[in-house]
Short mmCIF file of C-alpha atoms and ligand atoms in Angstrom, two decimals:
data_model
loop_
_atom_site.label_atom_id
_atom_site.label_comp_id
_atom_site.label_asym_id
_atom_site.label_seq_id
_atom_site.Cartn_x
_atom_site.Cartn_y
_atom_site.Cartn_z
CA UNK A 616 167.28 -185.15 -254.99
CA UNK A 617 164.92 -187.55 -253.31
CA UNK A 618 161.21 -187.37 -253.94
CA UNK A 619 158.58 -188.13 -251.38
CA UNK A 620 156.09 -190.52 -252.90
CA UNK A 621 152.49 -191.08 -251.81
CA UNK A 622 153.65 -194.33 -250.23
CA UNK A 623 156.18 -192.49 -248.12
CA UNK A 624 153.34 -190.48 -246.60
CA UNK A 625 150.98 -193.43 -246.22
CA UNK A 626 149.33 -193.00 -242.80
CA UNK A 627 150.98 -194.94 -239.98
CA UNK A 628 150.13 -195.71 -236.38
CA UNK A 629 153.45 -194.72 -234.79
CA UNK A 630 157.05 -193.77 -235.55
CA UNK A 631 158.37 -197.34 -235.44
CA UNK A 632 156.92 -200.78 -234.94
CA UNK A 633 157.72 -201.73 -231.34
CA UNK A 634 160.63 -204.12 -230.89
CA UNK A 635 159.97 -207.44 -229.04
CA UNK A 636 162.16 -206.38 -226.09
CA UNK A 637 159.48 -203.84 -225.08
CA UNK A 638 156.95 -206.64 -224.51
CA UNK A 639 159.62 -208.80 -222.84
CA UNK A 640 160.46 -205.99 -220.39
CA UNK A 641 156.76 -205.37 -219.61
CA UNK A 642 156.27 -209.09 -219.00
CA UNK A 643 159.30 -209.26 -216.69
CA UNK A 644 158.03 -206.26 -214.72
CA UNK A 645 154.60 -207.87 -214.50
CA UNK A 646 156.25 -210.93 -212.97
CA UNK A 647 158.35 -208.70 -210.71
CA UNK A 648 155.16 -207.05 -209.39
CA UNK A 649 153.71 -210.48 -208.60
CA UNK A 650 156.95 -211.42 -206.83
CA UNK A 651 156.81 -208.22 -204.74
CA UNK A 652 153.22 -208.94 -203.75
CA UNK A 653 154.10 -212.43 -202.54
CA UNK A 654 157.15 -211.11 -200.67
CA UNK A 655 159.79 -212.62 -202.96
CA UNK A 656 161.96 -209.52 -203.27
CA UNK A 657 165.06 -211.28 -204.63
CA UNK A 658 163.16 -212.67 -207.62
CA UNK A 659 161.67 -209.22 -208.23
CA UNK A 660 165.12 -207.64 -208.04
CA UNK A 661 166.58 -210.07 -210.59
CA UNK A 662 163.67 -209.51 -213.00
CA UNK A 663 163.98 -205.72 -212.76
CA UNK A 664 167.71 -205.93 -213.37
CA UNK A 665 167.31 -208.13 -216.44
CA UNK A 666 164.86 -205.76 -218.16
CA UNK A 667 167.53 -203.01 -218.34
CA UNK A 668 168.27 -203.88 -221.99
CA UNK A 669 170.52 -201.70 -224.19
CA UNK A 670 168.33 -202.41 -227.24
CA UNK A 671 165.58 -200.39 -225.55
CA UNK A 672 167.86 -197.33 -225.44
CA UNK A 673 168.68 -197.75 -229.12
CA UNK A 674 164.97 -197.98 -230.00
CA UNK A 675 164.08 -194.86 -228.00
CA UNK A 676 166.98 -192.86 -229.42
CA UNK A 677 165.92 -193.68 -232.99
CA UNK A 678 162.58 -191.99 -232.34
CA UNK A 679 163.40 -189.25 -229.88
CA UNK A 680 166.94 -188.26 -230.85
CA UNK A 681 167.14 -189.47 -234.42
CA UNK A 682 166.92 -187.52 -237.64
CA UNK A 683 165.90 -190.14 -240.15
CA UNK A 684 163.19 -188.74 -242.43
CA UNK A 685 161.66 -192.20 -242.77
CA UNK A 686 161.06 -192.19 -239.02
CA UNK A 687 160.48 -188.55 -238.06
CA UNK A 688 158.71 -187.52 -241.27
CA UNK A 689 157.32 -184.07 -240.33
CA UNK A 690 155.57 -182.12 -243.10
CA UNK A 691 153.81 -178.77 -243.34
CA UNK A 692 150.03 -179.07 -243.71
CA UNK A 693 147.89 -176.26 -245.18
CA UNK A 694 145.60 -174.54 -242.67
CA UNK A 695 147.10 -176.40 -239.71
CA UNK A 696 146.37 -174.73 -236.34
CA UNK A 697 149.08 -172.21 -235.62
CA UNK A 698 151.62 -172.61 -232.90
CA UNK A 699 150.56 -170.54 -229.92
CA UNK A 700 153.44 -168.84 -228.22
CA UNK A 701 153.68 -168.70 -224.48
CA UNK A 702 151.13 -171.42 -223.65
CA UNK A 703 152.21 -173.59 -220.79
CA UNK A 704 151.52 -177.30 -221.13
CA UNK A 705 148.90 -178.17 -218.56
CA UNK A 706 147.69 -181.57 -217.53
CA UNK A 707 144.47 -182.79 -215.93
CA UNK A 708 144.41 -183.74 -212.25
CA UNK A 709 145.54 -187.11 -211.00
CA UNK A 710 142.08 -188.67 -210.84
CA UNK A 711 141.16 -187.58 -214.37
CA UNK A 712 144.52 -188.85 -215.64
CA UNK A 713 143.98 -192.22 -213.98
CA UNK A 714 140.60 -192.56 -215.67
CA UNK A 715 142.21 -192.01 -219.06
CA UNK A 716 144.98 -194.56 -218.41
CA UNK A 717 142.37 -197.12 -217.32
CA UNK A 718 140.14 -196.31 -220.29
CA UNK A 719 143.17 -196.95 -222.55
CA UNK A 720 144.13 -200.21 -220.81
CA UNK A 721 147.53 -198.77 -219.74
CA UNK A 722 148.76 -199.02 -223.33
CA UNK A 723 150.25 -196.47 -225.68
CA UNK A 724 147.40 -195.66 -228.05
CA UNK A 725 149.90 -195.07 -230.86
CA UNK A 726 152.36 -197.99 -230.86
CA UNK A 727 150.30 -200.25 -228.55
CA UNK A 728 152.99 -201.13 -226.00
CA UNK A 729 152.13 -201.69 -222.33
CA UNK A 730 152.95 -198.67 -220.16
CA UNK A 731 153.56 -198.32 -216.42
CA UNK A 732 151.84 -196.26 -213.75
CA UNK A 733 154.30 -193.58 -212.56
CA UNK A 734 153.25 -194.22 -208.96
CA UNK A 735 153.96 -197.93 -209.43
CA UNK A 736 157.43 -197.06 -210.79
CA UNK A 737 158.05 -194.91 -207.70
CA UNK A 738 156.90 -197.77 -205.46
CA UNK A 739 159.38 -200.14 -207.16
CA UNK A 740 162.09 -197.47 -206.97
CA UNK A 741 161.65 -197.17 -203.22
CA UNK A 742 162.08 -200.95 -202.87
CA UNK A 743 164.88 -201.33 -205.45
CA UNK A 744 166.65 -197.96 -205.84
CA UNK A 745 169.83 -199.54 -207.28
CA UNK A 746 167.96 -201.49 -209.96
CA UNK A 747 165.28 -198.94 -210.94
CA UNK A 748 167.32 -195.70 -210.56
CA UNK A 749 164.24 -193.57 -211.28
CA UNK A 750 165.83 -190.49 -209.68
CA UNK A 751 169.05 -190.81 -211.70
CA UNK A 752 170.06 -187.83 -213.83
CA UNK A 753 170.64 -187.63 -216.70
CA UNK A 754 167.66 -189.81 -217.56
CA UNK A 755 169.78 -192.27 -219.54
CA UNK A 756 171.26 -193.45 -216.22
CA UNK A 757 167.89 -194.87 -215.23
CA UNK A 758 167.04 -198.51 -215.83
CA UNK A 759 166.00 -197.96 -219.44
CA UNK A 760 162.93 -200.18 -219.22
CA UNK A 761 161.31 -197.55 -216.98
CA UNK A 762 162.27 -194.76 -219.39
CA UNK A 763 160.61 -196.43 -222.37
CA UNK A 764 157.61 -197.90 -220.54
CA UNK A 765 156.70 -194.92 -218.31
CA UNK A 766 153.15 -193.76 -219.04
CA UNK A 767 152.34 -190.25 -220.17
CA UNK A 768 149.26 -188.40 -221.36
CA UNK A 769 149.40 -187.08 -224.89
CA UNK A 770 147.25 -184.28 -226.32
CA UNK A 771 145.96 -185.42 -229.73
CA UNK A 772 145.74 -181.77 -230.79
CA UNK A 773 148.82 -180.46 -228.95
CA UNK A 774 148.19 -177.96 -226.19
CA UNK A 775 150.47 -175.51 -227.96
CA UNK A 776 148.23 -175.72 -231.04
CA UNK A 777 145.01 -175.01 -229.19
CA UNK A 778 144.18 -178.50 -227.85
CA UNK A 779 142.45 -178.75 -224.48
CA UNK A 780 142.43 -181.22 -221.57
CA UNK A 781 139.12 -182.83 -222.43
CA UNK A 782 139.42 -186.64 -222.16
CA UNK A 783 138.47 -186.83 -225.85
CA UNK A 784 141.70 -184.96 -226.68
CA UNK A 785 143.92 -187.05 -224.39
CA UNK A 786 145.32 -190.55 -224.85
CA UNK A 787 147.77 -192.73 -222.95
CA UNK A 788 151.16 -192.77 -224.67
CA UNK A 789 154.65 -194.11 -224.18
CA UNK A 790 157.53 -191.66 -223.88
CA UNK A 791 158.90 -192.40 -227.35
CA UNK A 792 155.61 -191.63 -229.12
CA UNK A 793 154.98 -188.61 -226.90
CA UNK A 794 158.39 -186.96 -227.21
CA UNK A 795 158.87 -187.97 -230.83
CA UNK A 796 155.76 -186.07 -231.94
CA UNK A 797 156.54 -182.92 -229.97
CA UNK A 798 154.21 -180.06 -231.00
CA UNK A 799 153.23 -181.54 -234.36
CA UNK A 800 149.68 -182.51 -235.27
CA UNK A 801 148.75 -186.04 -236.33
CA UNK A 802 148.52 -184.87 -239.92
CA UNK A 803 151.94 -183.25 -239.83
CA UNK A 804 153.58 -186.53 -238.79
CA UNK A 805 151.30 -188.60 -241.02
CA UNK A 806 149.73 -190.53 -238.13
CA UNK A 807 146.38 -192.27 -238.17
CA UNK A 808 144.05 -190.99 -235.45
CA UNK A 809 144.56 -193.56 -232.65
CA UNK A 810 141.04 -192.83 -231.35
CA UNK A 811 139.67 -194.67 -234.39
CA UNK A 812 141.17 -197.90 -233.00
CA UNK A 813 139.45 -199.16 -229.85
CA UNK A 814 141.73 -199.38 -226.80
CA UNK A 815 142.88 -202.82 -225.71
CA UNK A 816 141.73 -203.38 -222.14
CA UNK A 817 142.67 -206.65 -220.46
CA UNK A 818 144.40 -207.78 -217.28
CA UNK A 819 147.44 -205.52 -217.87
CA UNK A 820 147.10 -202.86 -215.16
CA UNK A 821 150.26 -200.76 -215.55
CA UNK A 822 151.32 -202.42 -212.24
CA UNK A 823 148.73 -200.33 -210.42
CA UNK A 824 148.11 -203.34 -208.16
CA UNK A 825 151.37 -202.51 -206.36
CA UNK A 826 149.62 -199.44 -204.93
CA UNK A 827 146.78 -201.37 -203.35
CA UNK A 828 148.91 -203.25 -200.87
ZN1 ZN M 2163 154.11 -195.57 -228.10
#
């Protein structure tokens, strides 16, 4: 029988440390956006194609579909807020969401990777439907870079556990961190509170500049 030591439950920032390919894909898409804006669509197309890396699928599956206790690590916590049945997940309006993504520098507040504006993804998809494949179903048929880098809003205290849509309870997140945590609280997954680390805000814009053409 295995025992869970104190070390095993040492607080962590995210499920896994991001692999380098996540930053490589974000950088290639950043260059692709620049290429689109200067009218060089063939360069943009090649960059988008080359960020469709199988290692990104493997990384995402480890978090979202895996069952390794050293990654998923869910534990019961005394006096945790109870699961509320029948609550529908609600999200703030588009403008409020945008303010949160900008506040958080378009980065996942858990693992720190750069994330993409969903409207920017749709803009690229309309230009390069074969390479982006954003409408493909099942989702694994999409260009995987967009699956792993798509931005989402995450409730720190999950909505189903009583959390609200106040900006103080919402952070930008990548899909892996968002879907890996499901309805669990930070304490139940042994996560540090990401709000204690200041967001990194720099020139990375989630490719929002594609929408200002
Ligand atoms: Zn993340």
